[in-house]
mmCIF file of C-alpha atoms and ligand atoms in Angstrom:
data_model
loop_
_atom_site.group_PDB
_atom_site.id
_atom_site.type_symbol
_atom_site.label_atom_id
_atom_site.label_comp_id
_atom_site.label_asym_id
_atom_site.label_seq_id
_atom_site.Cartn_x
_atom_site.Cartn_y
_atom_site.Cartn_z
ATOM 1 C CA UNK Y 8 87.004 129.327 87.161
ATOM 2 C CA UNK Y 9 90.095 128.438 85.166
ATOM 3 C CA UNK Y 10 90.508 124.683 84.845
ATOM 4 C CA UNK Y 11 93.989 124.660 83.354
ATOM 5 C CA UNK Y 12 95.518 121.230 84.185
ATOM 6 C CA UNK Y 13 98.062 122.892 86.489
ATOM 7 C CA UNK Y 14 95.123 123.881 88.665
ATOM 8 C CA UNK Y 15 93.484 121.272 90.878
ATOM 9 C CA UNK Y 16 90.867 121.674 93.574
ATOM 10 C CA UNK Y 17 92.343 120.299 96.808
ATOM 11 C CA UNK Y 18 89.913 119.182 99.513
ATOM 12 C CA UNK Y 19 90.832 118.023 103.002
ATOM 13 C CA UNK Y 20 88.201 115.918 104.798
ATOM 14 C CA UNK Y 21 88.739 116.131 108.546
ATOM 15 C CA UNK Y 22 86.871 115.088 111.670
ATOM 16 C CA UNK Y 23 85.541 118.598 112.381
ATOM 17 C CA UNK Y 24 85.873 120.507 109.109
ATOM 18 C CA UNK Y 25 86.015 119.922 105.364
ATOM 19 C CA UNK Y 26 88.025 122.587 103.587
ATOM 20 C CA UNK Y 27 89.128 123.203 100.069
ATOM 21 C CA UNK Y 28 90.735 125.615 97.651
ATOM 22 C CA UNK Y 29 91.958 125.587 94.081
ATOM 23 C CA UNK Y 30 95.722 125.083 94.012
ATOM 24 C CA UNK Y 31 98.435 125.833 91.484
ATOM 25 C CA UNK Y 32 100.225 122.516 91.726
ATOM 26 C CA UNK Y 33 103.458 123.899 90.226
ATOM 27 C CA UNK Y 34 103.912 126.495 92.957
ATOM 28 C CA UNK Y 35 101.806 125.029 95.778
ATOM 29 C CA UNK Y 36 99.887 128.279 96.155
ATOM 30 C CA UNK Y 37 96.167 128.618 96.772
ATOM 31 C CA UNK Y 38 94.428 130.411 93.921
ATOM 32 C CA UNK Y 39 91.528 131.575 96.094
ATOM 33 C CA UNK Y 40 90.825 131.785 99.823
ATOM 34 C CA UNK Y 41 90.031 128.392 101.323
ATOM 35 C CA UNK Y 42 86.386 127.512 101.897
ATOM 36 C CA UNK Y 43 85.627 125.556 105.075
ATOM 37 C CA UNK Y 44 82.380 123.841 106.038
ATOM 38 C CA UNK Y 45 81.596 121.771 109.104
ATOM 39 C CA UNK Y 46 81.922 118.014 108.805
ATOM 40 C CA UNK Y 47 78.363 116.652 108.949
ATOM 41 C CA UNK Y 48 77.363 114.557 111.929
ATOM 42 C CA UNK Y 49 77.155 111.635 111.370
ATOM 43 C CA UNK Y 50 79.988 111.819 108.833
ATOM 44 C CA UNK Y 51 78.587 109.057 106.632
ATOM 45 C CA UNK Y 52 79.792 108.892 103.017
ATOM 46 C CA UNK Y 53 76.573 110.319 101.556
ATOM 47 C CA UNK Y 54 76.533 113.317 103.927
ATOM 48 C CA UNK Y 55 80.198 114.058 103.359
ATOM 49 C CA UNK Y 56 79.687 113.799 99.584
ATOM 50 C CA UNK Y 57 77.069 116.566 99.851
ATOM 51 C CA UNK Y 58 79.481 118.881 101.649
ATOM 52 C CA UNK Y 59 82.280 118.109 99.184
ATOM 53 C CA UNK Y 60 79.840 118.961 96.384
ATOM 54 C CA UNK Y 61 79.054 122.290 98.076
ATOM 55 C CA UNK Y 62 82.752 123.125 98.090
ATOM 56 C CA UNK Y 63 83.059 122.206 94.409
ATOM 57 C CA UNK Y 64 80.062 124.470 93.636
ATOM 58 C CA UNK Y 65 81.433 127.302 95.779
ATOM 59 C CA UNK Y 66 84.422 127.520 93.433
ATOM 60 C CA UNK Y 67 82.285 126.826 90.382
ATOM 61 C CA UNK Y 68 84.808 124.065 89.747
ATOM 62 C CA UNK Y 69 84.761 121.799 86.771
ATOM 63 C CA UNK Y 70 88.214 120.195 86.711
ATOM 64 C CA UNK Y 71 90.279 117.619 88.603
ATOM 65 C CA UNK Y 72 89.773 117.258 92.358
ATOM 66 C CA UNK Y 73 92.129 115.688 94.902
ATOM 67 C CA UNK Y 74 90.677 114.705 98.234
ATOM 68 C CA UNK Y 75 92.509 113.884 101.472
ATOM 69 C CA UNK Y 76 90.818 111.397 103.805
ATOM 70 C CA UNK Y 77 91.690 110.461 107.422
ATOM 71 C CA UNK Y 78 92.130 106.736 106.801
ATOM 72 C CA UNK Y 79 93.833 104.207 104.551
ATOM 73 C CA UNK Y 80 93.070 104.759 100.858
ATOM 74 C CA UNK Y 81 93.952 102.241 98.181
ATOM 75 C CA UNK Y 82 92.931 102.713 94.550
ATOM 76 C CA UNK Y 83 90.211 105.176 95.587
ATOM 77 C CA UNK Y 84 88.696 102.834 98.182
ATOM 78 C CA UNK Y 85 88.747 103.912 101.840
ATOM 79 C CA UNK Y 86 89.787 100.953 103.973
ATOM 80 C CA UNK Y 87 89.835 102.286 107.557
ATOM 81 C CA UNK Y 88 87.951 104.984 109.448
ATOM 82 C CA UNK Y 89 89.389 105.604 112.922
ATOM 83 C CA UNK Y 90 87.853 109.055 113.385
ATOM 84 C CA UNK Y 91 85.020 109.077 110.841
ATOM 85 C CA UNK Y 92 81.913 106.951 110.301
ATOM 86 C CA UNK Y 93 82.506 103.219 109.868
ATOM 87 C CA UNK Y 94 80.448 103.221 106.656
ATOM 88 C CA UNK Y 95 83.599 104.496 104.938
ATOM 89 C CA UNK Y 96 85.322 101.156 105.453
ATOM 90 C CA UNK Y 97 85.336 99.488 102.033
ATOM 91 C CA UNK Y 98 83.542 102.376 100.294
ATOM 92 C CA UNK Y 99 84.587 103.320 96.760
ATOM 93 C CA UNK Y 100 85.094 106.919 97.852
ATOM 94 C CA UNK Y 101 86.614 108.114 94.576
ATOM 95 C CA UNK Y 102 83.633 106.797 92.597
ATOM 96 C CA UNK Y 103 81.127 108.207 95.105
ATOM 97 C CA UNK Y 104 82.654 111.693 95.136
ATOM 98 C CA UNK Y 105 83.224 111.725 91.364
ATOM 99 C CA UNK Y 106 79.582 110.911 90.829
ATOM 100 C CA UNK Y 107 78.336 113.439 93.392
ATOM 101 C CA UNK Y 108 80.479 116.308 92.120
ATOM 102 C CA UNK Y 109 80.585 115.497 88.408
ATOM 103 C CA UNK Y 110 84.377 116.014 88.535
ATOM 104 C CA UNK Y 111 87.140 113.399 88.403
ATOM 105 C CA UNK Y 112 88.076 112.869 92.077
ATOM 106 C CA UNK Y 113 91.212 111.107 93.294
ATOM 107 C CA UNK Y 114 91.586 110.126 96.928
ATOM 108 C CA UNK Y 115 94.657 110.091 99.182
ATOM 109 C CA UNK Y 116 95.317 109.569 102.878
ATOM 110 C CA UNK Y 117 95.371 112.980 104.604
ATOM 111 C CA UNK Y 118 98.794 112.573 106.233
ATOM 112 C CA UNK Y 119 100.277 111.339 102.946
ATOM 113 C CA UNK Y 120 98.805 114.457 101.318
ATOM 114 C CA UNK Y 121 100.353 116.761 103.930
ATOM 115 C CA UNK Y 122 103.648 114.919 103.560
ATOM 116 C CA UNK Y 123 103.668 115.301 99.781
ATOM 117 C CA UNK Y 124 103.025 119.023 100.138
ATOM 118 C CA UNK Y 125 105.857 119.419 102.659
ATOM 119 C CA UNK Y 126 108.275 117.339 100.566
ATOM 120 C CA UNK Y 127 107.464 119.338 97.434
ATOM 121 C CA UNK Y 128 107.154 122.873 98.776
ATOM 122 C CA UNK Y 129 107.954 122.919 102.502
ATOM 123 C CA UNK Y 130 110.129 121.556 105.301
ATOM 124 C CA UNK Y 131 111.106 118.367 103.432
ATOM 125 C CA UNK Y 132 111.974 119.962 100.122
ATOM 126 C CA UNK Y 133 115.194 118.512 98.703
ATOM 127 C CA UNK Y 134 115.633 116.043 101.595
ATOM 128 C CA UNK Y 135 116.938 112.607 100.685
ATOM 129 C CA UNK Y 136 117.116 109.621 103.037
ATOM 130 C CA UNK Y 137 114.262 108.716 105.360
ATOM 131 C CA UNK Y 138 111.871 111.532 106.208
ATOM 132 C CA UNK Y 139 108.980 110.957 108.589
ATOM 133 C CA UNK Y 140 106.107 113.419 108.824
ATOM 134 C CA UNK Y 141 103.729 113.099 111.761
ATOM 135 C CA UNK Y 142 100.489 115.096 111.782
ATOM 136 C CA UNK Y 143 99.313 115.786 115.299
ATOM 137 C CA UNK Y 144 95.631 116.624 115.492
ATOM 138 C CA UNK Y 145 92.462 114.669 116.232
ATOM 139 C CA UNK Y 146 94.425 111.616 115.162
ATOM 140 C CA UNK Y 147 98.107 110.879 114.684
ATOM 141 C CA UNK Y 148 98.840 110.590 110.973
ATOM 142 C CA UNK Y 149 102.144 109.574 109.422
ATOM 143 C CA UNK Y 150 103.784 109.882 106.024
ATOM 144 C CA UNK Y 151 107.080 108.142 105.289
ATOM 145 C CA UNK Y 152 109.430 109.105 102.459
ATOM 146 C CA UNK Y 153 112.518 107.316 101.243
ATOM 147 C CA UNK Y 154 114.678 109.485 98.979
ATOM 148 C CA UNK Y 155 111.617 111.610 98.299
ATOM 149 C CA UNK Y 156 109.361 108.676 97.432
ATOM 150 C CA UNK Y 157 106.258 108.075 99.529
ATOM 151 C CA UNK Y 158 105.574 104.730 101.187
ATOM 152 C CA UNK Y 159 101.776 105.131 101.193
ATOM 153 C CA UNK Y 160 99.371 104.458 104.053
ATOM 154 C CA UNK Y 161 101.799 104.016 106.922
ATOM 155 C CA UNK Y 162 99.383 103.962 109.862
ATOM 156 C CA UNK Y 163 102.015 104.536 112.508
ATOM 157 C CA UNK Y 164 99.640 106.540 114.670
ATOM 158 C CA UNK Y 165 98.147 103.200 115.603
ATOM 159 C CA UNK Y 166 101.236 101.378 116.820
ATOM 160 C CA UNK Y 167 100.699 99.947 120.272
ATOM 161 C CA UNK Y 168 102.834 101.271 123.104
ATOM 162 C CA UNK Y 169 102.431 99.290 126.306
ATOM 163 C CA UNK Y 170 99.273 97.808 124.857
ATOM 164 C CA UNK Y 171 97.674 101.163 124.028
ATOM 165 C CA UNK Y 172 97.043 102.604 120.564
ATOM 166 C CA UNK Y 173 99.524 105.528 120.331
ATOM 167 C CA UNK Y 174 96.901 107.911 118.949
ATOM 168 C CA UNK Y 175 94.695 107.550 122.005
ATOM 169 C CA UNK Y 176 97.560 108.734 124.272
ATOM 170 C CA UNK Y 177 99.561 111.224 122.230
ATOM 171 C CA UNK Y 178 97.246 112.997 119.776
ATOM 172 C CA UNK Y 179 96.194 116.599 120.326
ATOM 173 C CA UNK Y 180 92.689 115.286 121.020
ATOM 174 C CA UNK Y 181 94.175 113.170 123.840
ATOM 175 C CA UNK Y 182 95.848 116.276 125.302
ATOM 176 C CA UNK Y 183 92.513 118.060 125.378
ATOM 177 C CA UNK Y 184 90.521 115.019 126.548
ATOM 178 C CA UNK Y 185 92.891 114.343 129.478
ATOM 179 C CA UNK Y 186 93.329 118.068 130.191
ATOM 180 C CA UNK Y 187 97.126 117.690 130.133
ATOM 181 C CA UNK Y 188 99.667 120.478 130.580
ATOM 182 C CA UNK Y 189 101.893 120.998 127.533
ATOM 183 C CA UNK Y 190 104.753 119.477 129.512
ATOM 184 C CA UNK Y 191 102.856 116.283 130.378
ATOM 185 C CA UNK Y 192 101.556 115.890 126.863
ATOM 186 C CA UNK Y 193 104.992 116.595 125.352
ATOM 187 C CA UNK Y 194 106.351 113.675 127.403
ATOM 188 C CA UNK Y 195 103.764 111.388 125.768
ATOM 189 C CA UNK Y 196 104.544 112.702 122.302
ATOM 190 C CA UNK Y 197 108.255 112.339 123.007
ATOM 191 C CA UNK Y 198 107.792 108.662 124.015
ATOM 192 C CA UNK Y 199 105.816 108.052 120.868
ATOM 193 C CA UNK Y 200 108.378 109.687 118.586
ATOM 194 C CA UNK Y 201 111.212 107.817 120.316
ATOM 195 C CA UNK Y 202 109.411 104.552 119.607
ATOM 196 C CA UNK Y 203 109.159 105.463 115.931
ATOM 197 C CA UNK Y 204 112.776 106.596 115.890
ATOM 198 C CA UNK Y 205 113.986 103.280 117.302
ATOM 199 C CA UNK Y 206 112.098 101.455 114.554
ATOM 200 C CA UNK Y 207 112.694 103.663 111.509
ATOM 201 C CA UNK Y 208 115.793 105.770 112.174
ATOM 202 C CA UNK Y 209 114.553 108.766 110.175
ATOM 203 C CA UNK Y 210 117.041 111.410 109.045
ATOM 204 C CA UNK Y 211 114.437 114.125 109.528
ATOM 205 C CA UNK Y 212 111.154 114.335 111.419
ATOM 206 C CA UNK Y 213 108.555 116.909 110.365
ATOM 207 C CA UNK Y 214 105.682 117.677 112.715
ATOM 208 C CA UNK Y 215 102.451 118.909 111.183
ATOM 209 C CA UNK Y 216 98.757 119.098 112.006
ATOM 210 C CA UNK Y 217 96.798 121.467 114.217
ATOM 211 C CA UNK Y 218 99.081 121.167 117.268
ATOM 212 C CA UNK Y 219 101.970 122.778 115.411
ATOM 213 C CA UNK Y 220 100.395 126.221 115.848
ATOM 214 C CA UNK Y 221 101.525 125.836 119.487
ATOM 215 C CA UNK Y 222 104.970 124.459 118.613
ATOM 216 C CA UNK Y 223 106.781 126.790 121.056
ATOM 217 C CA UNK Y 224 104.951 125.045 123.919
ATOM 218 C CA UNK Y 225 106.253 121.538 123.207
ATOM 219 C CA UNK Y 226 108.858 121.296 120.446
ATOM 220 C CA UNK Y 227 111.740 122.404 122.733
ATOM 221 C CA UNK Y 228 110.797 119.542 125.095
ATOM 222 C CA UNK Y 229 111.359 116.807 122.484
ATOM 223 C CA UNK Y 230 114.635 114.879 122.724
ATOM 224 C CA UNK Y 231 114.927 112.971 119.455
ATOM 225 C CA UNK Y 232 118.274 112.193 117.845
ATOM 226 C CA UNK Y 233 116.970 113.263 114.426
ATOM 227 C CA UNK Y 234 116.275 116.929 113.759
ATOM 228 C CA UNK Y 235 112.598 117.737 114.393
ATOM 229 C CA UNK Y 236 111.178 120.646 112.404
ATOM 230 C CA UNK Y 237 107.685 122.109 112.106
ATOM 231 C CA UNK Y 238 105.740 121.783 108.873
ATOM 232 C CA UNK Y 239 105.960 124.968 106.832
ATOM 233 C CA UNK Y 240 102.679 124.964 104.969
ATOM 234 C CA UNK Y 241 100.646 125.016 108.156
ATOM 235 C CA UNK Y 242 96.960 124.564 107.642
ATOM 236 C CA UNK Y 243 97.283 124.530 103.880
ATOM 237 C CA UNK Y 244 99.427 121.367 103.641
ATOM 238 C CA UNK Y 245 96.417 119.032 103.500
ATOM 239 C CA UNK Y 246 94.741 121.014 100.720
ATOM 240 C CA UNK Y 247 97.919 121.480 98.677
ATOM 241 C CA UNK Y 248 98.886 117.811 99.034
ATOM 242 C CA UNK Y 249 95.390 116.630 98.116
ATOM 243 C CA UNK Y 250 95.614 118.765 94.981
ATOM 244 C CA UNK Y 251 98.989 117.187 94.108
ATOM 245 C CA UNK Y 252 97.346 113.769 94.396
ATOM 246 C CA UNK Y 253 94.443 114.901 92.246
ATOM 247 C CA UNK Y 254 96.466 114.923 89.052
ATOM 248 C CA UNK Y 255 96.051 111.960 86.774
ATOM 249 C CA UNK Y 256 99.577 110.546 86.415
HETATM 250 C C1 BGC H 1158 94.047 107.572 110.680
HETATM 251 C C2 BGC H 1158 95.058 107.988 109.628
HETATM 252 C C3 BGC H 1158 95.057 109.495 109.493
HETATM 253 C C4 BGC H 1158 95.261 110.165 110.836
HETATM 254 C C5 BGC H 1158 95.188 111.683 110.754
HETATM 255 C C6 BGC H 1158 94.338 108.299 111.970
HETATM 256 O O1 BGC H 1158 93.392 107.931 112.935
HETATM 257 O O2 BGC H 1158 94.092 106.180 110.909
HETATM 258 O O3 BGC H 1158 94.768 107.383 108.405
HETATM 259 O O4 BGC H 1158 96.066 109.885 108.596
HETATM 260 O O5 BGC H 1158 94.297 109.713 111.765
HETATM 261 O O6 BGC H 1158 93.939 112.109 110.337
#
């Protein structure tokens, strides 16, 4: 496999699947079909490192790797783990995965990764001002940009609304868990987004994550003042954004 510096292996660690593909970071295109493996259960760091290594081997990869993680990441260390094993809290994930794979691995929050991909190649491209991306899936992830610059690790999926963590009411997992109609769930998502809008006054809201495949079912029901648009890179945003983060600055 070509390991030209413009090519980075992007890997997206999620609650149910871990997927990756080599990415041309100048165009945002995948250089090979994505490879997806199941997230091990329990998703402890050591088990996940094995799966990440399998993905690296699948592509016969020997260059930089960027890895999206569903929690706060600072300087390669994972600091929260809402939907993965608590052993990740405080783990030096970048060091662990670099050692396991033999490649230089850089870590980034998964929503920040998706946001960077959308701002560079997708729905946020060229947008100045305040742009808020919300990924709606197992969790609620957020990425906040000011004039194109990321404010990292905004954990706005965990704001409390009426004493309840927003993610537990308005994520796609909550829709499935509570067996809600699209209309009922859209009302919850709408409340959540209105709360964010009152606090941040974004100029643009981008919705990403798994739920966006069904955007026709709920996007017309949202009543935000800011324009709300679907993410354009779909399922690939996490991989492409992780690859962008994988480049040594
Ligand atoms: C985590 C975030 C993550 C989001 C989406 C939340 O539970 O706290 O860090 O971005 O899920 O995976």
